[in-house]
mmCIF file of C-alpha atoms in Angstrom:
data_model
loop_
_atom_site.group_PDB
_atom_site.id
_atom_site.type_symbol
_atom_site.label_atom_id
_atom_site.label_comp_id
_atom_site.label_asym_id
_atom_site.label_seq_id
_atom_site.Cartn_x
_atom_site.Cartn_y
_atom_site.Cartn_z
ATOM 1 C CA MET A 1 95.129 121.181 80.114
ATOM 2 C CA LYS A 2 92.342 121.965 77.613
ATOM 3 C CA ALA A 3 94.245 120.150 74.879
ATOM 4 C CA LYS A 4 94.420 117.023 76.974
ATOM 5 C CA MET A 5 90.716 117.171 77.898
ATOM 6 C CA SER A 6 89.715 117.438 74.236
ATOM 7 C CA LYS A 7 91.608 114.214 73.520
ATOM 8 C CA LEU A 8 89.991 112.183 76.304
ATOM 9 C CA LYS A 9 87.962 109.165 75.230
ATOM 10 C CA ASP A 10 84.553 108.138 76.520
ATOM 11 C CA GLY A 11 85.066 105.528 79.204
ATOM 12 C CA LEU A 12 86.686 104.766 82.543
ATOM 13 C CA SER A 13 90.269 104.807 83.749
ATOM 14 C CA VAL A 14 90.936 103.007 87.042
ATOM 15 C CA VAL A 15 93.960 104.454 88.860
ATOM 16 C CA VAL A 16 95.902 102.235 91.277
ATOM 17 C CA ILE A 17 99.183 102.923 93.090
ATOM 18 C CA ALA A 18 101.250 100.202 94.713
ATOM 19 C CA LYS A 19 104.521 99.166 96.305
ATOM 20 C CA ASN A 20 105.345 95.532 97.099
ATOM 21 C CA GLU A 21 101.743 94.314 96.966
ATOM 22 C CA GLU A 22 102.260 90.940 95.270
ATOM 23 C CA ASN A 23 100.269 89.114 97.958
ATOM 24 C CA ILE A 24 97.002 90.972 97.359
ATOM 25 C CA LEU A 25 97.277 92.588 93.925
ATOM 26 C CA ASN A 26 95.852 89.684 91.872
ATOM 27 C CA ARG A 27 92.553 89.886 93.744
ATOM 28 C CA THR A 28 92.242 93.650 93.304
ATOM 29 C CA LEU A 29 93.053 93.747 89.586
ATOM 30 C CA ARG A 30 90.960 90.691 88.732
ATOM 31 C CA HIS A 31 87.811 92.462 89.932
ATOM 32 C CA ILE A 32 88.333 95.663 87.951
ATOM 33 C CA THR A 33 89.422 94.366 84.551
ATOM 34 C CA GLY A 34 85.771 93.907 83.555
ATOM 35 C CA ILE A 35 84.762 97.501 84.268
ATOM 36 C CA ALA A 36 87.847 99.490 83.218
ATOM 37 C CA ASP A 37 88.710 100.704 79.737
ATOM 38 C CA GLU A 38 92.238 100.985 81.109
ATOM 39 C CA ILE A 39 94.023 100.427 84.402
ATOM 40 C CA VAL A 40 96.650 103.078 85.123
ATOM 41 C CA PHE A 41 99.098 101.400 87.493
ATOM 42 C CA ILE A 42 101.624 103.529 89.373
ATOM 43 C CA ASP A 43 104.474 101.640 91.015
ATOM 44 C CA THR A 44 106.336 103.551 93.726
ATOM 45 C CA GLY A 45 109.391 101.337 94.039
ATOM 46 C CA SER A 46 108.434 97.665 94.310
ATOM 47 C CA HIS A 47 111.143 95.028 94.591
ATOM 48 C CA ASP A 48 108.839 91.982 94.526
ATOM 49 C CA ASN A 49 106.589 90.740 91.686
ATOM 50 C CA THR A 50 104.116 93.635 91.829
ATOM 51 C CA VAL A 51 105.016 95.079 88.414
ATOM 52 C CA GLU A 52 104.943 91.642 86.770
ATOM 53 C CA ILE A 53 101.451 91.014 88.135
ATOM 54 C CA ALA A 54 100.277 94.388 86.809
ATOM 55 C CA GLY A 55 101.639 93.401 83.405
ATOM 56 C CA LYS A 56 99.659 90.174 83.486
ATOM 57 C CA PHE A 57 96.480 92.254 83.702
ATOM 58 C CA ARG A 58 97.657 94.524 80.847
ATOM 59 C CA CYS A 59 97.874 97.595 83.035
ATOM 60 C CA ARG A 60 99.507 100.731 81.722
ATOM 61 C CA THR A 61 102.356 100.806 84.224
ATOM 62 C CA PHE A 62 104.363 103.872 85.221
ATOM 63 C CA GLU A 63 107.113 104.385 87.778
ATOM 64 C CA PHE A 64 106.894 107.139 90.372
ATOM 65 C CA GLN A 65 109.648 108.013 92.821
ATOM 66 C CA TRP A 66 108.152 107.772 96.291
ATOM 67 C CA CYS A 67 108.245 111.053 98.270
ATOM 68 C CA ASP A 68 106.062 110.321 101.347
ATOM 69 C CA ASP A 69 103.049 111.860 99.631
ATOM 70 C CA PHE A 70 100.195 109.672 98.392
ATOM 71 C CA SER A 71 98.455 112.592 96.694
ATOM 72 C CA LYS A 72 101.405 113.317 94.434
ATOM 73 C CA ALA A 73 101.522 109.665 93.360
ATOM 74 C CA LYS A 74 97.758 109.564 92.735
ATOM 75 C CA ASN A 75 97.800 112.856 90.822
ATOM 76 C CA PHE A 76 100.617 111.512 88.652
ATOM 77 C CA GLY A 77 98.353 108.570 87.843
ATOM 78 C CA VAL A 78 95.418 110.851 87.022
ATOM 79 C CA GLU A 79 97.623 112.757 84.580
ATOM 80 C CA GLN A 80 98.296 109.522 82.661
ATOM 81 C CA ALA A 81 94.605 108.629 82.329
ATOM 82 C CA ARG A 82 93.173 108.668 78.783
ATOM 83 C CA TYR A 83 89.440 108.416 79.562
ATOM 84 C CA LYS A 84 86.836 110.924 80.682
ATOM 85 C CA TRP A 85 86.067 109.307 84.033
ATOM 86 C CA ILE A 86 88.346 108.001 86.784
ATOM 87 C CA LEU A 87 87.792 105.465 89.550
ATOM 88 C CA ASN A 88 90.313 105.534 92.394
ATOM 89 C CA ILE A 89 90.961 102.129 93.994
ATOM 90 C CA ASP A 90 93.639 101.019 96.478
ATOM 91 C CA CYS A 91 95.433 97.673 96.434
ATOM 92 C CA ASP A 92 93.762 96.527 99.642
ATOM 93 C CA GLU A 93 90.278 97.019 98.173
ATOM 94 C CA VAL A 94 88.071 94.819 96.010
ATOM 95 C CA LEU A 95 85.174 96.043 93.881
ATOM 96 C CA TYR A 96 82.750 93.153 94.241
ATOM 97 C CA ASP A 97 79.397 94.389 92.898
ATOM 98 C CA LYS A 98 78.116 92.411 89.902
ATOM 99 C CA ASN A 99 76.263 95.480 88.622
ATOM 100 C CA ALA A 100 79.217 97.851 89.049
ATOM 101 C CA LYS A 101 79.859 98.281 85.328
ATOM 102 C CA LEU A 102 76.251 99.184 84.518
ATOM 103 C CA LEU A 103 75.925 101.561 87.480
ATOM 104 C CA ILE A 104 79.190 103.335 86.666
ATOM 105 C CA GLU A 105 78.329 103.669 82.979
ATOM 106 C CA LYS A 106 74.939 105.146 83.875
ATOM 107 C CA ALA A 107 76.517 107.684 86.250
ATOM 108 C CA CYS A 108 79.177 108.705 83.730
ATOM 109 C CA ARG A 109 76.574 109.528 81.070
ATOM 110 C CA ILE A 110 75.422 112.543 83.135
ATOM 111 C CA ASN A 111 77.409 115.537 81.944
ATOM 112 C CA ASN A 112 76.926 118.012 84.787
ATOM 113 C CA LYS A 113 78.317 115.896 87.641
ATOM 114 C CA PRO A 114 81.989 116.305 88.642
ATOM 115 C CA ALA A 115 82.127 113.375 91.086
ATOM 116 C CA TYR A 116 80.194 110.650 92.871
ATOM 117 C CA ILE A 117 80.329 108.915 96.228
ATOM 118 C CA ILE A 118 80.514 105.130 96.550
ATOM 119 C CA TRP A 119 80.590 102.797 99.566
ATOM 120 C CA GLN A 120 83.688 101.496 101.311
ATOM 121 C CA ASP A 121 83.014 98.435 103.480
ATOM 122 C CA ASN A 122 85.773 98.275 106.114
ATOM 123 C CA LEU A 123 86.443 94.768 107.443
ATOM 124 C CA TYR A 124 87.735 94.292 110.998
ATOM 125 C CA ASP A 125 89.366 91.409 112.862
ATOM 126 C CA ASN A 126 86.305 90.936 115.095
ATOM 127 C CA GLY A 127 84.159 90.223 112.028
ATOM 128 C CA GLY A 128 82.536 93.630 112.014
ATOM 129 C CA VAL A 129 81.971 95.719 108.905
ATOM 130 C CA GLY A 130 81.926 99.510 108.957
ATOM 131 C CA GLN A 131 80.469 101.286 105.929
ATOM 132 C CA VAL A 132 81.634 104.777 104.997
ATOM 133 C CA LYS A 133 80.978 106.986 101.998
ATOM 134 C CA VAL A 134 84.021 107.854 99.883
ATOM 135 C CA MET A 135 84.352 110.128 96.860
ATOM 136 C CA ARG A 136 86.152 107.843 94.407
ATOM 137 C CA LEU A 137 84.407 108.186 91.025
ATOM 138 C CA PHE A 138 85.125 111.502 89.322
ATOM 139 C CA ARG A 139 85.492 113.316 86.042
ATOM 140 C CA ASN A 140 88.953 113.554 84.470
ATOM 141 C CA ASP A 141 89.106 117.306 84.899
ATOM 142 C CA PRO A 142 92.140 119.483 85.763
ATOM 143 C CA GLY A 143 90.074 121.064 88.542
ATOM 144 C CA ILE A 144 89.932 117.742 90.403
ATOM 145 C CA ARG A 145 93.116 116.638 92.112
ATOM 146 C CA PHE A 146 94.065 114.794 95.291
ATOM 147 C CA ARG A 147 95.176 116.560 98.468
ATOM 148 C CA ASN A 148 96.789 115.326 101.720
ATOM 149 C CA HIS A 149 100.078 113.501 102.158
ATOM 150 C CA VAL A 150 98.225 110.424 103.433
ATOM 151 C CA HIS A 151 94.511 109.505 103.412
ATOM 152 C CA GLU A 152 94.423 111.397 100.135
ATOM 153 C CA SER A 153 91.127 112.775 98.864
ATOM 154 C CA ILE A 154 89.652 114.796 95.989
ATOM 155 C CA CYS A 155 86.930 116.324 98.196
ATOM 156 C CA GLU A 156 88.681 119.641 98.792
ATOM 157 C CA SER A 157 89.196 120.359 95.100
ATOM 158 C CA VAL A 158 85.649 119.303 94.202
ATOM 159 C CA TYR A 159 84.024 121.527 96.829
ATOM 160 C CA ARG A 160 86.342 124.423 95.992
ATOM 161 C CA ASN A 161 85.678 124.336 92.254
ATOM 162 C CA TRP A 162 82.012 123.260 92.431
ATOM 163 C CA PRO A 163 80.811 125.194 95.510
ATOM 164 C CA GLY A 164 77.556 123.906 96.931
ATOM 165 C CA TYR A 165 77.808 120.627 95.036
ATOM 166 C CA LYS A 166 76.134 117.678 96.759
ATOM 167 C CA PRO A 167 77.503 114.417 95.324
ATOM 168 C CA GLU A 168 75.090 111.588 94.680
ATOM 169 C CA VAL A 169 75.781 108.026 95.789
ATOM 170 C CA VAL A 170 76.418 105.323 93.210
ATOM 171 C CA ASP A 171 75.440 102.105 94.978
ATOM 172 C CA ILE A 172 78.628 100.108 94.480
ATOM 173 C CA HIS A 173 80.864 98.755 97.225
ATOM 174 C CA LEU A 174 84.589 98.470 97.787
ATOM 175 C CA ARG A 175 85.482 95.737 100.258
ATOM 176 C CA HIS A 176 88.405 97.196 102.235
ATOM 177 C CA TYR A 177 90.873 94.800 103.880
ATOM 178 C CA GLY A 178 93.289 97.470 105.110
ATOM 179 C CA HIS A 179 92.146 97.417 108.753
ATOM 180 C CA LEU A 180 92.710 93.664 109.167
ATOM 181 C CA SER A 181 95.825 92.908 111.208
ATOM 182 C CA PHE A 182 97.407 90.658 108.556
ATOM 183 C CA ASN A 183 97.258 93.500 106.050
ATOM 184 C CA ALA A 184 98.001 96.472 108.309
ATOM 185 C CA THR A 185 101.457 95.363 109.450
ATOM 186 C CA GLY A 186 103.841 98.282 109.075
ATOM 187 C CA LYS A 187 101.294 100.555 107.396
ATOM 188 C CA HIS A 188 100.163 102.289 110.582
ATOM 189 C CA GLU A 189 103.743 103.155 111.507
ATOM 190 C CA ARG A 190 104.368 104.381 107.969
ATOM 191 C CA ASN A 191 101.296 106.615 108.143
ATOM 192 C CA ILE A 192 102.214 107.932 111.602
ATOM 193 C CA GLY A 193 105.637 108.904 110.273
ATOM 194 C CA ILE A 194 104.139 110.701 107.260
ATOM 195 C CA LEU A 195 101.587 112.488 109.448
ATOM 196 C CA ARG A 196 104.235 113.667 111.922
ATOM 197 C CA LYS A 197 106.350 114.987 109.058
ATOM 198 C CA TRP A 198 103.299 116.724 107.584
ATOM 199 C CA ILE A 199 102.480 118.389 110.916
ATOM 200 C CA GLU A 200 106.067 119.579 111.276
ATOM 201 C CA SER A 201 105.662 121.558 108.046
ATOM 202 C CA ASP A 202 102.030 122.566 108.702
ATOM 203 C CA PRO A 203 101.401 122.492 112.489
ATOM 204 C CA ASP A 204 97.813 123.744 112.382
ATOM 205 C CA ASN A 205 96.545 121.508 109.601
ATOM 206 C CA ILE A 206 93.278 120.164 111.027
ATOM 207 C CA TYR A 207 93.115 117.018 108.916
ATOM 208 C CA ALA A 208 96.724 115.987 109.626
ATOM 209 C CA ASN A 209 96.275 116.465 113.370
ATOM 210 C CA TYR A 210 92.946 114.634 113.329
ATOM 211 C CA LYS A 211 94.316 111.617 111.426
ATOM 212 C CA LEU A 212 97.392 111.380 113.668
ATOM 213 C CA ALA A 213 95.183 111.353 116.774
ATOM 214 C CA MET A 214 92.904 108.719 115.274
ATOM 215 C CA THR A 215 95.748 106.517 114.036
ATOM 216 C CA LEU A 216 97.438 106.551 117.443
ATOM 217 C CA PHE A 217 94.106 105.649 119.028
ATOM 218 C CA GLU A 218 93.372 102.854 116.533
ATOM 219 C CA THR A 219 96.793 101.280 117.154
ATOM 220 C CA GLY A 220 96.209 101.144 120.914
ATOM 221 C CA ARG A 221 98.523 104.014 121.825
ATOM 222 C CA ILE A 222 95.869 105.661 123.977
ATOM 223 C CA GLU A 223 98.117 107.695 126.288
ATOM 224 C CA GLU A 224 100.066 109.034 123.327
ATOM 225 C CA SER A 225 96.864 109.897 121.486
ATOM 226 C CA LEU A 226 95.412 112.031 124.328
ATOM 227 C CA PRO A 227 97.644 115.104 123.845
ATOM 228 C CA GLN A 228 97.189 114.776 120.079
ATOM 229 C CA PHE A 229 93.406 114.771 120.488
ATOM 230 C CA GLU A 230 93.721 117.839 122.711
ATOM 231 C CA LYS A 231 95.859 119.649 120.139
ATOM 232 C CA THR A 232 93.382 118.764 117.376
ATOM 233 C CA PHE A 233 90.523 120.116 119.467
ATOM 234 C CA ASP A 234 92.418 123.376 120.029
ATOM 235 C CA VAL A 235 93.077 123.758 116.289
ATOM 236 C CA ILE A 236 89.416 123.056 115.442
ATOM 237 C CA SER A 237 88.281 125.604 118.042
ATOM 238 C CA GLU A 238 90.072 128.372 116.132
ATOM 239 C CA VAL A 239 88.292 127.620 112.836
ATOM 240 C CA LYS A 240 85.265 129.792 112.016
ATOM 241 C CA ASP A 241 83.519 127.630 109.393
ATOM 242 C CA LYS A 242 83.521 124.241 111.090
ATOM 243 C CA ASN A 243 80.985 122.839 108.593
ATOM 244 C CA THR A 244 83.850 122.614 106.095
ATOM 245 C CA TYR A 245 85.201 119.643 108.042
ATOM 246 C CA PRO A 246 82.624 116.805 108.049
ATOM 247 C CA PHE A 247 84.790 114.600 110.290
ATOM 248 C CA ILE A 248 84.546 116.937 113.304
ATOM 249 C CA GLY A 249 81.527 115.091 114.725
ATOM 250 C CA ASP A 250 83.298 111.721 114.601
ATOM 251 C CA PHE A 251 86.419 113.290 116.097
ATOM 252 C CA MET A 252 84.518 114.732 119.050
ATOM 253 C CA ASN A 253 82.763 111.423 119.732
ATOM 254 C CA PHE A 254 86.123 109.632 119.912
ATOM 255 C CA TYR A 255 87.716 112.376 122.004
ATOM 256 C CA TYR A 256 84.808 112.327 124.455
ATOM 257 C CA ARG A 257 85.034 108.541 124.744
ATOM 258 C CA ILE A 258 88.787 108.615 125.377
ATOM 259 C CA LEU A 259 88.461 111.276 128.055
ATOM 260 C CA VAL A 260 85.738 109.321 129.876
ATOM 261 C CA ASP A 261 87.642 106.024 129.627
ATOM 262 C CA SER A 262 90.818 107.732 130.882
ATOM 263 C CA GLY A 263 89.104 109.152 133.971
ATOM 264 C CA PHE A 264 88.456 112.681 132.723
ATOM 265 C CA ALA A 265 84.650 112.581 132.638
ATOM 266 C CA GLU A 266 84.300 116.118 134.029
ATOM 267 C CA LYS A 267 86.492 117.529 131.246
ATOM 268 C CA ALA A 268 84.508 115.521 128.685
ATOM 269 C CA CYS A 269 81.216 117.042 129.884
ATOM 270 C CA GLY A 270 82.735 120.512 129.665
ATOM 271 C CA LEU A 271 83.778 119.875 126.066
ATOM 272 C CA ARG A 272 80.260 118.806 125.151
ATOM 273 C CA GLY A 273 78.978 122.203 126.224
ATOM 274 C CA ILE A 274 81.567 123.930 124.045
ATOM 275 C CA VAL A 275 80.738 121.779 121.022
ATOM 276 C CA GLU A 276 76.990 122.396 121.400
ATOM 277 C CA ALA A 277 77.730 126.120 121.193
ATOM 278 C CA TRP A 278 79.442 125.560 117.833
ATOM 279 C CA VAL A 279 76.240 124.352 116.176
#
């Protein structure tokens, strides 16, 4: 590990994983060629023109055998990176800030920061845009690796190895098309399958239960999501340090809304009292 770190070059590696993304890949790669010193492209089994498109943009392309685990694929990509900083981008995202290169270079010159937050602008079919903060820009360090089978993130490893760290925001934006119906076809069912498999092996994993409940809700499967929300609430209730899970507030807001809309307003009010006691 130390040998590899000593050989890293100053600059930025952008890591992208893909499978059969020929319809959207040109747009994604075109917007990152100007900021990246290299694009590490991990193909997980495409049988369309995805790999050929990556070659057109001079990506360093590697094959990875898909195993229903996005983190393993992303971590494989990180291990191929040759530069000191890494930006994680998905195929259904576009980095569209004109000043992105300057802002990233400025952030990467600071030696004591392990990672930064940037903005993800989620586009929806009704024309709405939902902005969320995502930790995507990080140092190429063996202490930083992705976790979670799906909805992979480096947050856990960053907070574990840099306790108390409060990441700053670099004001660049990823335009995310993944929630639009034309782009989401099949992906929700894929994610539900991965999440169910994950929960089978780790029944009390809070994040897996939370994301399964939310995905069922977002795909309109309200009745099916109710027992999953209830299970997630039960798992959260058993955790002592609830501040470790920043999504709990959003989860409770959704759960409360579903209960009220489903005719369980009295139960929803009771839950609010329990949650207030957590704080």
